[in-house]
Amino acid sequence: MAAAPLLEIDDLRLAYATERGTVRAVDGVGLTLRRNEAVVILGESGCGKSSLAKALLRTLPRNAYAPEGRVRLDGAEVLGLPEERFRRQVRWVRIALVMQAAMNALNPVVRVGEQVAEPLRIHRGCSRRQAAARAAEAFAEVGIPGDFLQRYPHELSGGMRQRAVLAMALVTEPDIVVLDEPTSALDVLTQAAIMNVLKRIKRDRGVSFVLITHDVATSSEIADRVALMYAGQVVEEASAEAFFTAPAHPYSQMLMASVPRLHQPEPPQPIPGRPPSLLEPPAGCRFAERCPQRFDRCSEPPPALPLGERHRVRCWLHATGGGRP
Amino acid sequence: MSPRPAQAAAPGEPLLAARDLQTHFELRRWGFLRTGSVRAVDGVDLTLDAGEAAAVVGESGCGKSSLARTLLGLHRPTGGEARFEGQPLARLRGAALKAYRARVGYVQQDPYGALPPFMDVRRALEEPLIVHGVAPRAERERRIEAALEEVGLAPAGEVWGKYPHQLSGGQQQRVVIARALILRPRMILADEPVSMLDASVRVEILELLRRIQREHRLALLYITHDLSTVRHYTDRVLVMYGGRIVEQAPVEALLERPQHPYAEALLAALADPDPANARRERPVPGGEPPSLAAPPPGCRFHPRCPYAMAGTCDVYDPPALGVGEGHTAACWLRA
Ligand SMILES: Nc1ncnc2c1ncn2[C@@H]1O[C@H](COP(=O)(O)OP(=O)(O)OP(=O)(O)O)[C@@H](O)[C@H]1O
Ligand SMILES: Nc1ncnc2c1ncn2[C@@H]1O[C@H](COP(=O)(O)OP(=O)(O)OP(=O)(O)O)[C@@H](O)[C@H]1O
Ligand code: SF4
Ligand SMILES: [Mg+2]
Ligand SMILES: [Mg+2]
C-alpha cells in the first residue's frame, strides 16, 4: 500500500450560525494532497473556498460551529486535536496560511522585516537575531530587495506586500502553505511574477501548496491537481492534465468555456443562472438548476464518483449503470 | 431607453479628443518645502468616436484612473487639452460642467462596490436624477425601471428595495452600470468594472456593456489591466505605460501583432488555461514601473526593455509611429 498522503481531507463540514439560519459553507469536502504537490481549490465567489481554508487551519469566526469530518496529516488525525496542541504542532508549524487580503492586513506601524520574523519567534522560539537573519533569507527567496526589511507596509507596492506575506508563511518552513487568493488584487504582470516565485519555491523547497482562487487561468499556473468547488462541495477533483484538457463535470466544462482566451475567435460563454443559497441548498445535485445535461436522477444528491486514478466527479452522468439510460 | 441625439460636433470630429493631455499632481509635505509632481497623465493623445469601444490597458499605477478622472472633469488638466463634442473641457465651469457630467457615465474603480451601503437600489439610481433636475417623480421612476431592465434586473420591483449587501457581486455591478446609464450619456468611462468578479460573471458584465454600447451607439472607454478581456468587447486598444499611450491598435492587431515591447510583455505574461503552464515560468520584464515623479529620460520603458538600444532609447523620447492601419507604436524599433 502506498504511504499515506501528506494531507487527507475527508467529509469536512463547516457551518455558520446566522440570523437567517445555518449556512453550510463547507458541506462534505474531500481531497488529498501529496508531498510537493500543489492542489488548487477553484470556484466562484461564495462557494466556500475560504471557509475550507479556515476549517483546515481552525481559524474560525465566532459564529462558526466546530468543523466536522476528518483531516489527517501524514496519517494522523488533527481535526480533533485540542486547540493548544493544534497551535503548537500544526498551525504555522506544519501548515501555514496566507489569508485572503493578508497583504492589506499587515501592521502599518511595524517594519515588514520584523513582521516576517515574528512567526519564528512565536512558533519556533528563535532569538531576535536568528529570526532577523532567517527573515532576510526569506525575503531574498521571494524576490524582495534586502533593504526593504526596514520599510513599513505602505512604502511597498501591492506586489511587494504580497511577497512579504508569502515570506511570512514560508519562514517557519511548513510542509504545506495555504494561499487564499494570493494574486487576485494584483495586475497581470505582478500576478505572473508572484506565480513565478511560487513555482520556484515549489521546485527548490519541496513545499506543498493549497492555492485558492476563482481565476481559472491563474489556477493552471501552479496546479498539479484541481479541486473545483460548487456550493460548498468539491464537484470534481482531478489532475491538472485531466481537468484542463478533458473536464468531466458539466460545471467544469461550462466554467472552462466561460474563460476569456487571448487567441480564440469564439467569445467566451457565461454560465446562465446563479449558484444556490447555502442556507437551503437543493436536495439533489446542486448544479442541476443550471445544468444542460440534467436528467431524472439529478434530483438525488450525487456522491463523489470515482472516474480513474485520483479522479472523482460528483455527477450522475458518471455513475456506472446509473447514468443516462 | 432612447439615447440623446448626438450634438452637432464639427463633421468628422471625434466625440472625444485629447491632445498632449497632462495631469500632474503636486507633491506636498507638511513642515518643509518640497517641489516636484507626479506626472500621472503625461502627454496623452487619444480620440474616441461615437459608437466606438476602446480599452485602456496598463499595469497598476500607470495613470489609467487619473486619465479617466481627467476626462470626466474631476481633475483639471495641467497641460494639453481634451475636447468633448468639440468643446474644450478645461473651459467648462458650473452649469456647463454639470451638463457635461450628465453626458458621461462613470463606473468608478472600487472593488467593494461603488454603491453607498446605506442606500437601496432605488435611491442609488434616483440620486443622479434628482441632482440633474429630472422631474416629476413619476418620470424618475419610469427611468429607474427602464435602466434596471436595460441591465437585466427586471422586474425592477424585485431589486429596488434591496441594499448592496443583499445583492451578488454581479448584481451590484449591474446596478452600478444602470446608475452610469440613467442620465442617458453619450459616453461611458468604466474603470476596472469586472476585475473583482468571477470569470462567468465577468463575461456577463462585459457582454452587457458591449450590448448597451452598441445599441445606443455610445462611446465606451473600458479600463483594465487584463488584455484577455478586450477581444469581443472593444474595437480598439490603447496601451498605457508611465502616464502615456505607448501603442494604439485595432483589438485584433494588438493581440496578434503587438508592436511595442511593453504590449508584447503584457501579452506574454498572460496564459490561457493549460496544464503545461505549471511547468514553465512566465516571462515578466524585470524592474519596476517608472516613477511618475521622476520618469526616466528617453523611452520610459527602456530600463525594462529587452531590445533597448543604448544611445537612442535612453536619450530620445520615441514619438507615436504609424505601423499599420489605425495602429501606432511609440518605439524606436518601429522607426
Ligand atoms: N462568518 C460568516 N458567517 C456567515 N456566513 C458566512 C461567514 N463567512 C462566510 N459566510 C458565507 O459562507 C459562504 C462561503 O463563504 P466563503 O468566504 O468561504 O466563500 P469563498 O469561496 O471564499 O468566496 P470568495 O471567492 O468571495 O472569497 C458564503 O455564502 C458566505 O456568505
Ligand atoms: N489625487 C492624486 N494625488 C496625487 N497623486 C495621485 C492622485 N491620484 C493618483 N495619483 C498618483 O498617480 C499615479 C497614477 O495613479 P492611477 O490611480 O491613475 O493609476 P492606475 O493606472 O489607475 O492604477 P491601478 O491599476 O492601480 O488602479 C500613481 O502614482 C498615484 O499614486
Ligand atoms: S448530476 Fe446531473 S445535474 Fe448534476 S451536473 Fe451531473 S448531469 Fe448535471
Ligand atoms: Mg474567499
Ligand atoms: Mg486605477
XYZ file of C-alpha atoms in Angstrom, chain A:
325
model
C 0.000 0.000 0.000
C 1.243 3.484 -0.837
C 2.291 5.763 2.014
C -0.456 7.935 3.479
C -0.847 11.199 1.613
C 0.606 14.271 3.289
C -2.848 15.727 3.759
C -6.134 13.912 3.565
C -9.402 15.735 3.967
C -12.494 13.627 4.242
C -16.123 14.718 4.509
C -15.157 18.074 6.006
C -18.045 20.282 7.107
C -18.203 23.830 8.361
C -21.372 25.758 9.095
C -22.087 29.264 10.325
C -24.961 30.340 12.540
C -26.729 33.360 11.099
C -29.998 35.065 11.948
C -31.498 33.629 8.771
C -30.419 30.097 9.558
C -27.448 27.773 9.192
C -25.093 28.468 6.301
C -23.400 25.232 5.285
C -20.338 26.774 3.690
C -18.317 23.552 3.517
C -20.538 20.555 3.070
C -18.713 17.277 2.760
C -15.423 18.191 1.116
C -12.820 15.558 0.423
C -9.407 15.846 -1.182
C -5.863 14.580 -0.886
C -2.508 16.226 -1.250
C 0.876 14.544 -1.591
C 4.249 15.918 -0.711
C 5.489 18.615 -3.094
C 2.151 18.738 -4.845
C 0.083 21.830 -5.499
C -3.663 21.498 -5.387
C -5.782 24.421 -6.498
C -9.164 24.962 -4.883
C -11.062 26.640 -7.668
C -14.558 28.050 -7.547
C -16.803 31.061 -7.844
C -17.228 33.656 -5.140
C -19.108 32.344 -2.119
C -18.698 28.638 -2.898
C -16.824 28.065 0.365
C -13.126 28.230 -0.551
C -12.041 30.496 2.294
C -14.268 28.594 4.691
C -12.478 25.405 3.707
C -9.124 27.042 4.498
C -10.467 28.315 7.805
C -11.808 24.892 8.761
C -8.487 23.311 7.876
C -6.472 25.800 9.951
C -9.220 26.223 12.544
C -9.069 29.998 12.315
C -12.793 30.344 12.687
C -15.061 33.331 13.104
C -17.185 33.427 16.250
C -20.392 32.303 14.606
C -18.885 29.150 13.132
C -19.807 25.736 14.515
C -16.914 23.384 15.221
C -15.815 21.797 11.934
C -16.753 18.148 11.439
C -15.144 15.411 9.395
C -11.571 14.170 9.225
C -8.308 15.930 8.455
C -5.228 13.717 8.534
C -1.693 14.989 8.335
C 0.752 12.172 7.467
C -1.986 9.797 8.509
C -2.561 11.362 11.941
C -5.934 12.887 12.688
C -5.593 16.592 13.558
C -9.091 17.999 13.364
C -9.916 16.654 16.810
C -6.733 17.906 18.489
C -7.262 20.274 21.403
C -6.591 23.876 20.361
C -3.404 24.166 22.403
C -1.822 21.143 20.705
C -3.112 22.185 17.307
C -1.449 25.557 17.739
C 1.855 24.065 18.873
C 2.015 21.182 16.412
C 0.078 22.138 13.306
C -0.810 25.745 12.613
C 2.152 27.697 11.177
C 4.493 24.863 12.136
C 3.243 22.325 9.567
C 0.542 24.249 7.732
C 0.827 27.992 7.164
C -2.000 30.151 5.883
C -1.839 33.332 3.854
C -5.317 34.687 4.349
C -7.334 36.387 1.648
C -6.300 40.079 1.526
C -3.497 39.427 4.059
C -1.321 41.905 2.209
C -3.689 44.641 3.305
C -3.714 43.384 6.889
C -0.021 43.919 7.623
C 0.527 46.018 10.714
C 1.045 49.550 9.367
C 3.321 50.700 12.187
C 5.739 47.752 12.298
C 8.580 47.337 9.789
C 7.917 44.458 7.389
C 11.173 42.723 8.316
C 10.030 42.440 11.916
C 6.614 41.183 10.864
C 8.151 38.450 8.751
C 10.430 37.417 11.621
C 7.605 37.296 14.140
C 6.259 33.779 13.409
C 9.767 32.403 14.018
C 9.938 33.914 17.456
C 6.434 32.780 18.343
C 6.312 29.341 16.771
C 9.952 28.286 16.606
C 11.291 30.045 19.676
C 14.079 31.753 17.720
C 16.076 34.616 19.185
C 15.577 38.068 17.725
C 18.872 37.815 15.814
C 18.245 34.357 14.413
C 14.773 35.390 13.370
C 16.024 38.522 11.633
C 18.611 36.529 9.711
C 16.020 33.985 8.589
C 13.616 36.756 7.603
C 16.328 38.238 5.379
C 16.753 34.852 3.678
C 13.015 34.527 3.188
C 12.903 37.988 1.617
C 15.620 37.021 -0.833
C 13.742 33.838 -1.662
C 10.557 35.661 -2.610
C 12.458 38.342 -4.514
C 12.276 41.358 -2.219
C 15.431 43.504 -2.069
C 17.112 43.209 1.344
C 16.838 46.876 2.262
C 13.036 46.551 2.169
C 13.211 44.769 5.546
C 13.414 48.192 7.153
C 10.371 49.581 5.369
C 6.794 49.972 6.509
C 3.953 48.282 4.605
C 2.706 51.492 2.959
C 6.132 52.001 1.424
C 5.758 48.769 -0.552
C 3.824 48.192 -3.775
C 0.987 45.653 -3.748
C 3.224 43.047 -5.352
C 5.952 43.551 -2.763
C 3.456 43.342 0.111
C 2.122 40.076 -1.299
C 5.688 38.753 -1.435
C 6.175 39.825 2.179
C 3.162 37.850 3.426
C 4.372 34.889 1.401
C 7.788 35.189 3.080
C 5.992 35.254 6.418
C 4.254 31.975 5.612
C 7.465 30.297 4.439
C 9.744 31.404 7.189
C 8.744 28.675 9.650
C 9.372 26.056 6.942
C 5.927 24.457 6.991
C 5.157 21.378 4.891
C 2.042 22.959 3.451
C 1.326 26.568 2.581
C -2.310 27.517 2.056
C -2.695 30.662 -0.050
C -6.127 32.254 -0.265
C -6.460 34.375 -3.450
C -2.839 35.492 -3.386
C -2.939 37.343 -6.702
C -6.487 38.421 -7.340
C -5.975 42.064 -6.309
C -2.827 42.465 -8.435
C -2.270 43.440 -12.053
C -1.306 40.792 -14.585
C 2.457 41.404 -14.610
C 2.604 41.300 -10.822
C 0.412 38.176 -10.815
C 2.757 36.451 -13.236
C 5.791 37.467 -11.143
C 4.209 36.080 -7.949
C 3.246 32.827 -9.659
C 6.857 32.516 -10.865
C 8.037 32.870 -7.266
C 5.641 30.121 -6.161
C 6.834 27.821 -8.937
C 10.448 28.353 -7.910
C 9.729 27.741 -4.234
C 7.817 24.605 -5.036
C 10.689 23.318 -7.156
C 13.505 24.281 -4.776
C 11.938 23.684 -1.397
C 9.623 20.755 -1.953
C 6.770 22.595 -0.238
C 3.175 21.565 -0.929
C 0.660 24.218 -1.802
C -3.064 24.580 -1.418
C -3.855 27.561 -3.603
C -7.305 29.059 -3.521
C -8.503 31.107 -6.471
C -11.530 31.933 -8.576
C -9.335 32.531 -11.603
C -9.054 29.574 -13.941
C -6.002 30.827 -15.830
C -4.127 31.523 -12.588
C -5.002 28.069 -11.302
C -3.247 26.437 -14.236
C -0.030 28.290 -13.383
C 0.724 26.050 -10.431
C -1.758 23.176 -10.209
C -0.706 19.569 -10.198
C -4.260 18.891 -9.131
C -7.518 20.826 -9.176
C -10.486 20.605 -6.834
C -13.396 22.546 -8.254
C -15.931 23.655 -5.660
C -19.565 24.477 -6.182
C -21.986 25.453 -3.431
C -19.926 24.056 -0.564
C -18.823 20.831 -2.232
C -15.985 19.626 -4.423
C -17.687 18.657 -7.682
C -14.555 17.493 -9.455
C -11.140 16.534 -8.135
C -8.665 15.684 -10.868
C -5.125 16.017 -12.115
C -4.439 19.340 -13.835
C -3.944 17.385 -17.051
C -7.425 15.868 -16.873
C -9.111 18.973 -15.564
C -7.811 21.425 -18.130
C -7.923 19.168 -21.153
C -10.958 16.956 -20.537
C -13.060 18.144 -17.588
C -15.775 15.654 -16.691
C -18.359 17.554 -14.646
C -20.802 19.688 -16.629
C -19.947 22.627 -14.368
C -16.225 22.166 -15.013
C -16.917 22.135 -18.737
C -19.036 25.276 -18.599
C -16.541 27.064 -16.378
C -13.780 26.354 -18.885
C -15.968 27.708 -21.678
C -16.591 30.918 -19.723
C -12.914 31.843 -19.575
C -11.856 34.597 -21.988
C -8.926 33.399 -24.044
C -6.319 35.527 -25.726
C -6.257 33.987 -29.155
C -9.643 32.389 -29.513
C -12.029 33.779 -32.098
C -15.197 32.476 -30.392
C -16.415 34.609 -27.475
C -16.497 33.035 -24.014
C -19.874 31.799 -22.791
C -21.225 32.911 -19.423
C -22.933 30.256 -17.310
C -26.614 31.164 -17.087
C -28.138 31.345 -13.615
C -26.591 31.665 -10.203
C -25.337 29.280 -7.541
C -27.920 28.152 -4.977
C -28.168 29.586 -1.489
C -26.126 27.756 1.114
C -28.936 28.323 3.599
C -31.155 25.871 1.794
C -29.185 24.081 -0.878
C -31.192 21.930 -3.286
C -31.753 18.348 -2.186
C -30.375 16.840 -5.386
C -27.361 17.819 -7.445
C -26.512 21.390 -6.512
C -25.715 22.292 -10.089
C -28.870 20.745 -11.542
C -30.755 24.021 -11.968
C -28.049 25.335 -14.312
C -27.059 22.056 -15.909
C -27.972 21.493 -19.562
C -27.377 17.745 -19.178
C -29.590 17.092 -16.158
C -31.890 14.086 -16.140
C -34.236 12.300 -13.723
C -31.625 11.031 -11.376
C -30.231 14.520 -10.745
C -32.947 15.165 -8.172
C -30.981 12.847 -5.863
C -27.649 14.079 -4.481
C -24.775 12.546 -6.468
C -21.859 11.139 -4.436
C -18.242 11.774 -5.452
C -17.931 9.040 -8.056
C -14.519 7.632 -8.986
C -13.565 8.144 -12.611
C -9.989 6.903 -12.596
C -6.792 7.254 -10.619
C -7.386 10.128 -8.137
C -10.216 11.495 -10.249
C -13.642 11.967 -8.683
C -16.754 13.627 -10.037
C -19.998 14.500 -8.281
C -22.280 13.869 -11.237
C -24.715 11.096 -12.081
C -23.583 11.083 -15.706
C -20.508 9.253 -14.489
C -22.241 6.555 -12.446
C -21.755 3.075 -13.849
C -25.141 1.753 -14.739
C -26.711 4.777 -13.085
C -26.084 7.190 -15.898
C -28.390 8.336 -18.603
C -30.406 5.408 -19.891
